[in-house]
Short mmCIF file of C-alpha atoms in Angstrom, two decimals:
data_model
loop_
_atom_site.label_atom_id
_atom_site.label_comp_id
_atom_site.label_asym_id
_atom_site.label_seq_id
_atom_site.Cartn_x
_atom_site.Cartn_y
_atom_site.Cartn_z
CA UNK A 116 0.00 0.00 0.00
CA UNK A 117 2.85 2.36 0.85
CA UNK A 118 4.55 1.68 -2.49
CA UNK A 119 1.29 2.28 -4.34
CA UNK A 120 0.81 5.55 -2.47
CA UNK A 121 4.32 6.64 -3.46
CA UNK A 122 3.66 6.09 -7.14
CA UNK A 123 0.20 7.71 -6.99
CA UNK A 124 1.73 10.76 -5.34
CA UNK A 125 4.37 10.81 -8.08
CA UNK A 126 2.15 10.25 -11.11
CA UNK A 127 0.56 13.74 -11.18
CA UNK A 128 3.86 15.67 -11.09
CA UNK A 129 5.25 13.07 -13.52
CA UNK A 130 2.50 13.87 -16.02
CA UNK A 131 3.08 17.60 -15.52
CA UNK A 132 6.82 17.09 -16.03
CA UNK A 133 6.12 15.12 -19.21
CA UNK A 134 3.83 17.82 -20.63
CA UNK A 135 6.34 20.57 -19.86
CA UNK A 136 9.20 18.58 -21.38
CA UNK A 137 7.11 17.82 -24.45
CA UNK A 138 6.16 21.48 -24.98
CA UNK A 139 9.68 22.82 -24.44
CA UNK A 140 11.83 20.11 -26.02
CA UNK A 141 9.45 19.05 -28.83
CA UNK A 142 10.70 15.49 -28.58
CA UNK A 143 9.31 12.95 -31.11
CA UNK A 144 7.16 10.60 -29.02
CA UNK A 145 8.54 7.49 -30.63
CA UNK A 146 11.27 5.14 -29.42
CA UNK A 147 12.69 4.97 -32.96
CA UNK A 148 14.22 8.35 -32.11
CA UNK A 149 16.88 8.60 -29.41
CA UNK A 150 15.25 11.68 -27.90
CA UNK A 151 11.91 9.90 -27.53
CA UNK A 152 13.51 6.81 -26.05
CA UNK A 153 15.52 8.86 -23.55
CA UNK A 154 12.41 10.76 -22.45
CA UNK A 155 10.35 7.60 -21.90
CA UNK A 156 13.29 5.85 -20.24
CA UNK A 157 13.82 8.77 -17.83
CA UNK A 158 10.12 8.77 -16.90
CA UNK A 159 10.25 5.00 -16.33
CA UNK A 160 13.26 5.38 -14.05
CA UNK A 161 11.48 8.10 -12.06
CA UNK A 162 8.38 5.89 -11.70
CA UNK A 163 10.46 2.94 -10.48
CA UNK A 164 12.32 5.13 -8.00
CA UNK A 165 8.97 6.37 -6.68
CA UNK A 166 7.60 2.83 -6.34
CA UNK A 167 10.72 1.52 -4.59
CA UNK A 168 11.44 4.74 -2.73
CA UNK A 169 12.47 3.12 0.55
CA UNK A 170 14.73 0.58 -1.15
CA UNK A 171 16.33 3.22 -3.33
CA UNK A 172 17.00 5.32 -0.24
CA UNK A 173 19.08 2.48 1.21
CA UNK A 174 21.02 2.15 -2.03
CA UNK A 175 21.94 5.85 -2.01
CA UNK A 176 22.95 5.57 1.64
CA UNK A 177 25.38 2.80 0.70
CA UNK A 178 26.78 4.99 -2.06
CA UNK A 179 27.15 7.97 0.29
CA UNK A 180 29.08 5.85 2.81
CA UNK A 181 31.33 4.40 0.13
CA UNK A 182 30.06 0.91 0.79
CA UNK A 183 29.22 -1.72 -1.80
CA UNK A 184 25.66 -1.45 -3.08
CA UNK A 185 23.17 -3.68 -1.29
CA UNK A 186 19.81 -4.39 -2.93
CA UNK A 187 17.18 -4.72 -0.16
CA UNK A 188 14.85 -6.87 -2.28
CA UNK A 189 14.78 -9.08 -5.36
CA UNK A 190 12.17 -6.92 -7.09
CA UNK A 191 14.30 -3.79 -7.22
CA UNK A 192 17.33 -5.81 -8.24
CA UNK A 193 15.30 -7.27 -11.10
CA UNK A 194 14.14 -3.78 -12.14
CA UNK A 195 17.68 -2.39 -12.15
CA UNK A 196 18.96 -5.28 -14.26
CA UNK A 197 15.99 -4.96 -16.62
CA UNK A 198 16.57 -1.23 -17.07
CA UNK A 199 20.24 -1.86 -17.78
CA UNK A 200 19.45 -4.56 -20.36
CA UNK A 201 16.83 -2.35 -22.06
CA UNK A 202 19.23 0.59 -22.31
CA UNK A 203 22.20 -1.41 -23.60
CA UNK A 204 19.98 -3.41 -25.95
CA UNK A 205 18.58 -0.21 -27.41
CA UNK A 206 22.03 1.29 -27.94
CA UNK A 207 23.38 -1.75 -29.81
CA UNK A 208 20.18 -2.47 -31.76
CA UNK A 209 21.29 -0.34 -34.71
CA UNK A 210 25.04 -0.91 -34.65
CA UNK A 211 26.79 -1.14 -38.04
CA UNK A 212 28.66 -4.19 -36.75
CA UNK A 213 25.47 -6.19 -37.32
CA UNK A 214 23.67 -4.05 -39.89
CA UNK A 215 26.36 -2.66 -42.21
CA UNK A 216 24.58 -3.92 -45.34
CA UNK A 217 21.37 -2.09 -44.39
CA UNK A 218 23.30 1.13 -43.86
CA UNK A 219 25.02 0.67 -47.23
CA UNK A 220 21.75 0.12 -49.08
CA UNK A 221 19.88 3.06 -47.53
CA UNK A 222 20.93 5.48 -50.30
CA UNK A 223 19.29 3.22 -52.87
CA UNK A 224 20.69 2.13 -56.22
CA UNK A 225 23.48 4.38 -57.47
CA UNK A 226 23.80 4.55 -61.23
CA UNK A 227 27.12 5.31 -62.92
CA UNK A 228 26.91 7.71 -65.87
CA UNK A 229 29.20 9.61 -68.22
CA UNK A 230 29.85 13.23 -67.25
CA UNK A 231 29.91 14.71 -70.75
CA UNK A 232 26.71 12.94 -71.81
CA UNK A 233 24.69 13.61 -68.68
CA UNK A 234 25.75 17.10 -67.53
CA UNK A 235 24.85 19.95 -69.91
CA UNK A 236 27.49 22.51 -70.78
CA UNK A 237 27.50 25.69 -68.77
CA UNK A 238 25.67 28.88 -69.66
CA UNK A 239 27.64 31.78 -68.19
CA UNK A 240 24.46 33.70 -67.41
CA UNK A 241 23.22 30.83 -65.21
CA UNK A 242 26.33 30.41 -63.03
CA UNK A 243 25.56 31.19 -59.35
CA UNK A 244 28.28 33.75 -58.71
CA UNK A 245 26.79 34.78 -55.34
CA UNK A 246 27.35 32.29 -52.52
CA UNK A 247 25.55 32.33 -49.18
CA UNK A 248 28.19 34.41 -47.39
CA UNK A 249 28.09 37.06 -50.11
CA UNK A 250 24.27 36.95 -50.20
CA UNK A 251 24.18 37.56 -46.45
CA UNK A 252 26.47 40.55 -46.85
CA UNK A 253 24.31 42.00 -49.64
CA UNK A 254 21.13 41.32 -47.68
CA UNK A 255 22.46 43.05 -44.56
CA UNK A 256 23.38 46.07 -46.65
CA UNK A 257 19.89 46.20 -48.13
CA UNK A 258 18.27 45.87 -44.71
CA UNK A 259 20.54 48.61 -43.33
CA UNK A 260 19.09 51.08 -45.83
CA UNK A 261 15.95 51.19 -43.67
CA UNK A 262 17.23 52.39 -40.29
CA UNK A 263 13.93 51.89 -38.49
CA UNK A 264 13.44 48.37 -39.78
CA UNK A 265 17.03 47.35 -39.07
CA UNK A 266 16.51 47.85 -35.34
CA UNK A 267 13.43 45.60 -35.32
CA UNK A 268 14.52 42.61 -37.36
CA UNK A 269 17.56 40.72 -38.58
CA UNK A 270 18.37 37.97 -41.09
CA UNK A 271 20.03 34.65 -40.27
CA UNK A 272 19.94 31.71 -42.68
CA UNK A 273 19.47 31.90 -46.43
CA UNK A 274 17.96 29.19 -48.64
CA UNK A 275 18.97 28.73 -52.28
CA UNK A 276 15.85 28.30 -54.43
CA UNK A 277 14.71 28.44 -58.02
CA UNK A 278 11.69 30.58 -58.86
CA UNK A 279 10.46 30.65 -62.44
CA UNK A 280 13.84 29.23 -63.53
CA UNK A 281 15.80 32.01 -61.80
CA UNK A 282 18.07 31.34 -58.83
CA UNK A 283 17.73 33.27 -55.58
CA UNK A 284 18.94 33.27 -52.02
CA UNK A 285 15.94 33.99 -49.76
CA UNK A 286 15.65 34.60 -46.02
CA UNK A 287 12.84 35.78 -43.72
CA UNK A 288 13.11 38.84 -41.52
CA UNK A 289 13.45 37.56 -37.95
CA UNK A 290 12.52 39.21 -34.62
CA UNK A 291 15.50 40.69 -32.80
CA UNK A 292 14.25 39.61 -29.36
CA UNK A 293 11.14 38.67 -27.37
CA UNK A 294 10.17 42.32 -26.86
CA UNK A 295 10.15 42.95 -30.62
CA UNK A 296 8.14 39.75 -31.10
CA UNK A 297 5.60 40.81 -28.47
CA UNK A 298 5.15 44.26 -30.03
CA UNK A 299 4.91 42.82 -33.57
CA UNK A 300 2.61 39.85 -33.02
CA UNK A 301 1.25 40.10 -36.57
CA UNK A 302 4.67 39.17 -37.89
CA UNK A 303 7.78 40.61 -39.49
CA UNK A 304 7.31 42.73 -42.64
CA UNK A 305 8.69 40.55 -45.41
CA UNK A 306 11.80 38.78 -46.60
CA UNK A 307 15.08 39.34 -48.44
CA UNK A 308 15.76 38.05 -51.97
CA UNK A 309 19.26 38.06 -53.46
CA UNK A 310 19.84 36.85 -57.01
CA UNK A 311 22.39 34.04 -57.10
CA UNK A 312 23.52 35.12 -60.56
CA UNK A 313 23.45 38.93 -60.29
CA UNK A 314 24.86 40.67 -57.21
CA UNK A 315 23.04 43.87 -58.22
CA UNK A 316 19.62 42.24 -57.85
CA UNK A 317 18.86 42.51 -54.11
CA UNK A 318 15.28 42.98 -52.95
CA UNK A 319 13.47 43.66 -49.70
CA UNK A 320 10.04 42.18 -50.44
CA UNK A 321 7.30 43.62 -48.23
CA UNK A 322 4.23 43.17 -50.45
CA UNK A 323 2.78 40.16 -52.24
CA UNK A 324 1.85 39.97 -55.93
CA UNK A 325 -1.51 41.62 -55.20
CA UNK A 326 -0.02 44.53 -53.27
CA UNK A 327 -0.96 43.26 -49.80
CA UNK A 328 1.57 43.70 -46.97
CA UNK A 329 3.53 40.57 -46.04
CA UNK A 330 3.50 39.58 -42.36
CA UNK A 331 5.58 36.55 -41.41
CA UNK A 332 4.04 35.28 -38.18
CA UNK A 333 5.58 31.82 -37.90
CA UNK A 334 9.34 32.04 -37.50
CA UNK A 335 12.21 30.36 -35.62
CA UNK A 336 12.67 33.64 -33.72
CA UNK A 337 9.01 33.75 -32.62
CA UNK A 338 7.93 32.44 -29.22
CA UNK A 339 5.41 29.97 -27.81
CA UNK A 340 2.91 28.78 -30.42
CA UNK A 341 4.24 31.20 -33.06
CA UNK A 342 7.56 29.34 -33.09
CA UNK A 343 7.57 27.48 -36.41
CA UNK A 344 9.04 24.37 -34.81
CA UNK A 345 6.28 24.22 -32.20
CA UNK A 346 3.65 25.02 -34.83
CA UNK A 347 4.68 22.06 -37.00
CA UNK A 348 5.10 19.70 -34.05
CA UNK A 349 1.60 20.24 -32.68
CA UNK A 350 -0.01 19.94 -36.11
CA UNK A 351 -0.14 16.18 -35.66
CA UNK A 352 3.58 15.51 -36.15
CA UNK A 353 4.48 14.56 -32.59
CA UNK A 354 5.36 10.96 -33.42
CA UNK A 355 7.82 11.41 -36.29
CA UNK A 356 11.09 13.16 -36.91
CA UNK A 357 11.12 16.79 -38.09
CA UNK A 358 14.19 18.51 -39.49
CA UNK A 359 15.49 21.03 -42.05
CA UNK A 360 13.17 24.00 -41.62
CA UNK A 361 13.71 25.66 -45.01
CA UNK A 362 12.26 29.01 -46.02
CA UNK A 363 11.04 28.77 -49.64
CA UNK A 364 8.84 30.71 -52.05
CA UNK A 365 6.28 29.34 -54.46
CA UNK A 366 6.28 30.53 -58.07
CA UNK A 367 4.20 33.58 -57.08
CA UNK A 368 6.62 34.64 -54.35
CA UNK A 369 4.42 33.52 -51.43
CA UNK A 370 6.56 32.48 -48.43
CA UNK A 371 6.35 29.00 -46.90
CA UNK A 372 8.26 26.84 -44.48
CA UNK A 373 9.17 23.42 -45.88
CA UNK A 374 9.97 20.91 -43.12
CA UNK A 375 11.23 17.39 -43.76
CA UNK A 376 9.55 14.47 -42.00
CA UNK A 377 11.70 11.41 -41.47
CA UNK A 378 11.90 8.03 -39.80
CA UNK A 379 14.63 5.53 -38.89
CA UNK A 380 15.04 2.50 -41.14
CA UNK A 381 17.99 0.54 -39.74
CA UNK A 382 17.42 -1.47 -36.58
CA UNK A 383 15.40 0.48 -34.03
CA UNK A 384 16.96 3.93 -34.20
CA UNK A 385 19.53 3.97 -37.02
CA UNK A 386 19.48 5.20 -40.59
CA UNK A 387 17.54 8.47 -40.77
CA UNK A 388 15.60 8.73 -44.03
CA UNK A 389 13.16 11.36 -45.34
CA UNK A 390 9.50 10.37 -45.77
CA UNK A 391 7.97 13.66 -46.95
CA UNK A 392 7.43 17.30 -46.04
CA UNK A 393 5.17 19.51 -43.96
CA UNK A 394 4.46 22.81 -45.74
CA UNK A 395 3.41 25.77 -43.59
CA UNK A 396 2.23 29.14 -44.87
CA UNK A 397 4.57 31.53 -43.03
CA UNK A 398 1.78 34.13 -42.76
CA UNK A 399 -1.43 32.23 -42.02
CA UNK A 400 -0.05 29.04 -40.51
CA UNK A 401 -2.08 26.89 -42.89
CA UNK A 402 -0.42 23.48 -42.95
CA UNK A 403 -0.32 20.64 -45.47
CA UNK A 404 1.55 17.35 -45.42
CA UNK A 405 2.95 15.55 -48.47
CA UNK A 406 4.88 12.41 -49.30
CA UNK A 407 8.10 12.67 -51.29
CA UNK A 408 6.24 11.74 -54.47
CA UNK A 409 3.29 14.14 -54.00
CA UNK A 410 5.11 17.31 -52.90
CA UNK A 411 4.35 20.46 -54.98
CA UNK A 412 6.76 21.04 -57.86
CA UNK A 413 7.92 24.43 -56.55
CA UNK A 414 9.50 22.78 -53.50
CA UNK A 415 13.22 22.55 -54.24
CA UNK A 416 14.45 20.51 -51.30
CA UNK A 417 12.93 17.52 -49.51
CA UNK A 418 16.02 15.48 -48.69
CA UNK A 419 18.18 16.94 -45.89
CA UNK A 420 21.76 17.40 -47.01
CA UNK A 421 23.13 15.71 -43.88
CA UNK A 422 21.00 12.60 -44.51
CA UNK A 423 22.18 12.27 -48.11
CA UNK A 424 25.87 12.78 -47.29
CA UNK A 425 25.69 10.28 -44.40
CA UNK A 426 24.03 7.71 -46.64
CA UNK A 427 26.59 8.21 -49.42
CA UNK A 428 29.37 7.80 -46.87
CA UNK A 429 27.77 4.60 -45.55
CA UNK A 430 27.49 3.33 -49.14
CA UNK A 431 31.19 3.93 -49.71
CA UNK A 432 32.37 2.89 -46.25
CA UNK A 433 30.58 -0.46 -45.94
CA UNK A 434 31.05 -1.48 -49.58
CA UNK A 435 32.77 -4.71 -48.47
CA UNK A 436 31.21 -5.12 -45.04
CA UNK A 437 32.06 -3.90 -41.56
CA UNK A 438 35.19 -6.04 -41.00
CA UNK A 439 36.77 -4.52 -44.11
CA UNK A 440 36.54 -1.05 -42.51
CA UNK A 441 38.79 -2.20 -39.66
CA UNK A 442 41.57 -3.94 -41.56
CA UNK A 443 41.96 -4.17 -45.35
CA UNK A 444 39.76 -1.15 -46.18
CA UNK A 445 39.51 -2.45 -49.73
CA UNK A 446 37.39 -0.39 -52.11
CA UNK A 447 36.40 2.20 -49.48
CA UNK A 448 35.53 5.65 -50.79
CA UNK A 449 34.21 8.65 -48.88
CA UNK A 450 32.86 12.10 -49.60
CA UNK A 451 35.29 15.00 -49.72
CA UNK A 452 35.04 17.92 -47.31
CA UNK A 453 32.27 20.26 -48.35
CA UNK A 454 29.06 20.04 -50.36
CA UNK A 455 27.47 22.32 -52.92
CA UNK A 456 24.44 22.50 -55.18
CA UNK A 457 23.97 22.05 -58.92
CA UNK A 458 20.93 23.27 -60.84
CA UNK A 459 20.34 21.16 -63.94
CA UNK A 460 17.31 21.40 -66.22
CA UNK A 461 14.97 22.64 -63.48
CA UNK A 462 16.15 20.23 -60.76
CA UNK A 463 18.46 20.77 -57.80
CA UNK A 464 21.19 18.30 -56.86
CA UNK A 465 23.57 17.94 -53.95
CA UNK A 466 27.12 17.71 -55.24
CA UNK A 467 30.04 16.09 -53.43
CA UNK A 468 33.38 14.73 -54.55
CA UNK A 469 34.40 11.16 -53.74
CA UNK A 470 37.88 10.20 -52.62
CA UNK A 471 39.63 6.99 -51.62
CA UNK A 472 40.20 6.36 -47.93
CA UNK A 473 43.30 8.26 -46.83
CA UNK A 474 43.53 10.42 -49.96
CA UNK A 475 43.56 14.17 -49.33
CA UNK A 476 44.24 15.79 -52.71
CA UNK A 477 42.59 13.59 -55.35
CA UNK A 478 39.12 12.33 -56.17
CA UNK A 479 37.92 9.17 -57.89
CA UNK A 480 34.74 10.87 -59.06
CA UNK A 481 31.76 12.71 -57.71
CA UNK A 482 28.11 12.18 -56.75
CA UNK A 483 24.98 14.07 -57.68
CA UNK A 484 21.87 13.40 -55.59
CA UNK A 485 18.47 14.88 -56.42
CA UNK A 486 17.36 17.12 -53.54
CA UNK A 487 13.74 15.95 -53.89
CA UNK A 488 13.89 12.26 -54.78
CA UNK A 489 17.39 11.29 -53.54
CA UNK A 490 18.08 9.67 -56.90
CA UNK A 491 21.88 9.47 -56.90
CA UNK A 492 24.38 9.19 -59.73
CA UNK A 493 28.12 8.52 -59.65
CA UNK A 494 30.46 10.06 -62.22
CA UNK A 495 33.85 8.38 -62.34
CA UNK A 496 36.39 11.13 -62.98
CA UNK A 497 39.85 11.17 -61.43
CA UNK A 498 41.00 14.62 -60.45
CA UNK A 499 41.61 17.16 -57.73
CA UNK A 500 39.48 17.65 -54.63
CA UNK A 501 37.60 20.87 -54.09
CA UNK A 502 40.09 21.90 -51.40
CA UNK A 503 43.04 21.35 -53.74
CA UNK A 504 41.29 23.37 -56.45
CA UNK A 505 40.65 26.22 -54.01
CA UNK A 506 44.33 26.30 -53.06
CA UNK A 507 45.31 26.30 -56.72
CA UNK A 508 43.00 29.24 -57.49
CA UNK A 509 44.26 31.18 -54.46
CA UNK A 510 47.83 30.47 -55.53
CA UNK A 511 47.12 32.07 -58.89
CA UNK A 512 46.31 35.37 -57.15
CA UNK A 513 48.45 34.97 -54.03
CA UNK A 514 49.97 38.41 -54.58
CA UNK A 515 46.48 39.86 -54.07
CA UNK A 516 45.62 37.77 -51.01
CA UNK A 517 42.17 36.75 -52.27
CA UNK A 518 40.21 33.91 -50.67
CA UNK A 519 38.34 31.32 -52.71
CA UNK A 520 34.70 30.36 -52.24
CA UNK A 521 33.77 26.67 -52.19
CA UNK A 522 33.70 25.44 -55.80
CA UNK A 523 30.77 24.70 -58.07
CA UNK A 524 31.18 21.86 -60.55
CA UNK A 525 30.51 22.82 -64.18
CA UNK A 526 30.75 21.30 -67.62
CA UNK A 527 32.90 23.67 -69.67
CA UNK A 528 33.02 22.35 -73.22
CA UNK A 529 32.91 18.75 -71.94
CA UNK A 530 35.68 19.38 -69.44
CA UNK A 531 34.73 18.90 -65.76
CA UNK A 532 35.63 22.25 -64.22
CA UNK A 533 35.51 23.85 -60.79
CA UNK A 534 34.23 27.41 -60.64
CA UNK A 535 34.77 29.71 -57.68
CA UNK A 536 34.75 33.38 -56.78
CA UNK A 537 37.81 35.09 -55.34
CA UNK A 538 37.13 37.56 -52.53
CA UNK A 539 39.15 40.18 -50.72
CA UNK A 540 39.41 40.51 -46.93
CA UNK A 541 36.12 42.41 -46.86
CA UNK A 542 34.25 39.54 -48.48
CA UNK A 543 33.77 41.37 -51.78
CA UNK A 544 34.05 39.39 -55.02
CA UNK A 545 37.05 40.68 -56.98
CA UNK A 546 37.74 37.94 -59.50
CA UNK A 547 36.43 34.64 -60.83
CA UNK A 548 38.32 31.39 -61.35
CA UNK A 549 37.89 28.23 -63.42
CA UNK A 550 40.02 25.23 -62.41
CA UNK A 551 40.28 22.03 -64.43
CA UNK A 552 39.25 18.99 -62.37
CA UNK A 553 41.63 16.57 -64.09
CA UNK A 554 44.61 18.95 -63.97
CA UNK A 555 44.22 21.59 -61.28
CA UNK A 556 47.35 23.42 -62.44
CA UNK A 557 45.18 24.78 -65.26
CA UNK A 558 43.58 27.85 -63.69
CA UNK A 559 41.90 30.68 -65.53
CA UNK A 560 41.13 33.87 -63.60
CA UNK A 561 39.68 37.22 -64.53
CA UNK A 562 37.76 40.22 -63.25
CA UNK A 563 34.75 39.17 -65.33
CA UNK A 564 33.25 35.78 -66.09
CA UNK A 565 34.07 36.15 -69.78
CA UNK A 566 37.69 37.02 -69.07
CA UNK A 567 38.14 34.13 -66.62
CA UNK A 568 36.45 31.74 -69.03
CA UNK A 569 38.60 32.90 -71.95
CA UNK A 570 41.82 32.51 -69.96
CA UNK A 571 40.74 29.06 -68.84
CA UNK A 572 39.77 27.77 -72.27
CA UNK A 573 43.05 29.01 -73.72
CA UNK A 574 44.89 26.81 -71.23
CA UNK A 575 42.69 23.77 -71.75
CA UNK A 576 41.87 23.88 -75.47
CA UNK A 577 44.70 25.87 -77.02
CA UNK A 578 46.54 29.15 -76.96
CA UNK A 579 45.21 30.68 -80.16
CA UNK A 580 42.00 32.52 -80.99
CA UNK A 581 39.51 34.53 -79.04
CA UNK A 582 37.68 32.32 -76.56
CA UNK A 583 35.55 34.95 -74.91
CA UNK A 584 32.57 34.06 -77.12
CA UNK A 585 33.10 30.29 -77.04
CA UNK A 586 29.97 29.64 -75.00
CA UNK A 587 27.78 31.13 -77.73
CA UNK A 588 29.15 28.87 -80.48
CA UNK A 589 27.10 26.12 -82.08
CA UNK A 590 28.32 22.53 -81.70
CA UNK A 591 28.80 20.82 -85.05
CA UNK A 592 29.95 17.33 -86.01
CA UNK A 593 31.64 16.40 -89.28
CA UNK A 594 33.27 13.30 -90.73
CA UNK A 595 36.18 13.94 -93.08
CA UNK A 596 39.79 13.11 -93.95
CA UNK A 597 42.82 14.69 -92.27
CA UNK A 598 44.76 16.72 -94.83
CA UNK A 599 47.28 18.36 -92.51
CA UNK A 600 48.07 17.70 -88.84
CA UNK A 601 50.39 19.85 -86.72
CA UNK A 602 51.50 19.85 -83.09
CA UNK A 603 52.46 22.74 -80.79
CA UNK A 604 53.38 23.26 -77.14
CA UNK A 605 51.82 25.99 -74.97
CA UNK A 606 52.59 26.31 -71.24
CA UNK A 607 53.71 22.69 -71.17
CA UNK A 608 50.51 21.44 -72.83
CA UNK A 609 50.33 19.74 -76.23
CA UNK A 610 47.82 20.99 -78.83
CA UNK A 611 47.00 19.65 -82.30
CA UNK A 612 45.91 21.72 -85.29
CA UNK A 613 43.98 19.99 -88.08
CA UNK A 614 42.91 20.92 -91.61
CA UNK A 615 40.42 18.59 -93.27
CA UNK A 616 40.57 17.68 -96.95
CA UNK A 617 36.84 18.15 -97.49
CA UNK A 618 36.66 21.36 -95.41
CA UNK A 619 39.85 23.38 -96.02
CA UNK A 620 38.17 26.53 -94.69
CA UNK A 621 38.17 25.10 -91.14
CA UNK A 622 41.15 25.46 -88.81
CA UNK A 623 40.55 23.05 -85.92
CA UNK A 624 42.53 22.90 -82.69
CA UNK A 625 42.29 20.63 -79.66
CA UNK A 626 44.24 19.45 -76.64
CA UNK A 627 45.92 16.07 -76.75
CA UNK A 628 43.88 15.09 -73.70
CA UNK A 629 40.59 15.17 -75.65
CA UNK A 630 41.18 11.67 -77.06
CA UNK A 631 44.07 9.17 -76.88
CA UNK A 632 43.55 8.68 -80.63
CA UNK A 633 44.45 12.28 -81.51
CA UNK A 634 48.22 12.11 -80.80
CA UNK A 635 48.63 8.98 -82.96
CA UNK A 636 46.51 10.14 -85.90
CA UNK A 637 48.08 11.11 -89.23
CA UNK A 638 47.31 12.60 -92.62
CA UNK A 639 44.86 10.52 -94.62
CA UNK A 640 42.95 9.15 -91.59
CA UNK A 641 39.16 9.28 -91.67
CA UNK A 642 37.91 11.05 -88.51
CA UNK A 643 34.74 12.30 -86.87
CA UNK A 644 35.18 15.63 -85.06
CA UNK A 645 32.80 17.62 -82.89
CA UNK A 646 33.79 21.28 -82.71
CA UNK A 647 32.46 24.66 -81.58
CA UNK A 648 31.56 26.93 -84.46
CA UNK A 649 32.18 30.22 -82.63
CA UNK A 650 33.19 33.57 -84.15
CA UNK A 651 36.89 32.98 -83.63
CA UNK A 652 39.03 31.83 -86.56
CA UNK A 653 40.30 28.72 -84.81
CA UNK A 654 37.53 26.26 -83.98
CA UNK A 655 37.85 24.33 -80.74
CA UNK A 656 37.65 20.54 -80.95
CA UNK A 657 35.34 19.07 -78.31
CA UNK A 658 35.54 15.37 -79.23
CA UNK A 659 37.66 13.36 -81.65
CA UNK A 660 37.19 9.86 -83.08
CA UNK A 661 39.61 8.27 -85.54
CA UNK A 662 37.53 5.85 -87.61
CA UNK A 663 40.65 3.88 -88.52
CA UNK A 664 40.83 2.56 -84.97
CA UNK A 665 38.46 -0.06 -83.60
CA UNK A 666 39.51 0.27 -79.93
#
């Protein structure tokens, strides 16, 4: 009776404690999540302590006196052992030692494709020259133009989105503190938009398409039920994982929060994997829930970047089982340091390089993973890591002391190429750089995109001609006979100049790295050549096939 009274006296404050913890911590009420398990386990321990209060008191007395623990009864001893077994069992239930294959397969089937066939060639006007750090700087400057507004709100995290096929960094105006939130309960007056391709296009958007004022009520900086995390949690999402609260705009510029829902798929609590999204109108709080397949097309990101990178790493790490990771480490590949985005034909992709275990400067290829579907592709290209490319670009302008941004991967005339901006100590973009992935000693820099591109293509494709308009040239393919073939050296690189018997008006030039057949070709060989028909006199060879060879 006394034990029952102890637990009855405890149960009311225990329920109150649970409700407070749930409201404050927003823990998923599901043991598949560590936070949920720990909460339930802690409540169970408290309940057992209350039930066996007298016995527990004796145990703590033994501990206080430095004596060995004495269990007054078999029941409490059984409970302690049971709790220990439950806790240890839970911790090891998802260990890779037993489940390495499940971790490896979580990313799904990875298809290997050819870079030049799958990745379209770059359009200079579509290159995101503004990274997040630069966007934040431009956004702060724009916000500072309104002195009164700048004291009420601030901007934290930017999201890279596409809207009507244009790329923007967007971020909501956040409350400075709880006082500003309390005095502006209707919400903050708008959001910042920074073009990712034009640093001059910076907007403070305070009205919607119909001219109505924008009021962002649900924000991370809001309090109580206006906090976007609490709003989503109590909209029926208490039993599943919630992560990646991304601020996005639909095609009409209306602001929403896009929140990923996820579960655990390996063992009890391992292998986080996205299941869909919760979409919340940042102004009205109207909420809708979608699966990965049914999400609106304007949503750019469903898969959290951390989930995708972890799954790619598991795929590369456990390729030959867990034991292999301890000893032989045969065939292990891992992601390089850093991740970026690629926008291809209306879809966003996470990009990361892949490197062999223990390799710091070279890659074996790279991965692209669709930010909505998680469909992942591997491109096998040996070359430099992003970090090595950044150092190479900085070395090119070391006398100026510029710092490189993290690279974007581009297809420049069928050459995998890193692109980065070069900034001064104030964070201002001063130059642009293109670095060849296969040979990172080939670096083209310039104060404009055209200049940097021209300098780069001269190094990669040849030292003659004007390459500034190369991107506007039409790709043409011809089959003809070599009439004359010459070789030249420029900056340690070998280039071949070709005149065709059937097309004597064409002067074609290409690097010896384009095809292993080019250096061993000779006059009279029948060849198929793809070239860029730009305005310059010398036409750049993109691909070369000697029809005399069957290899």
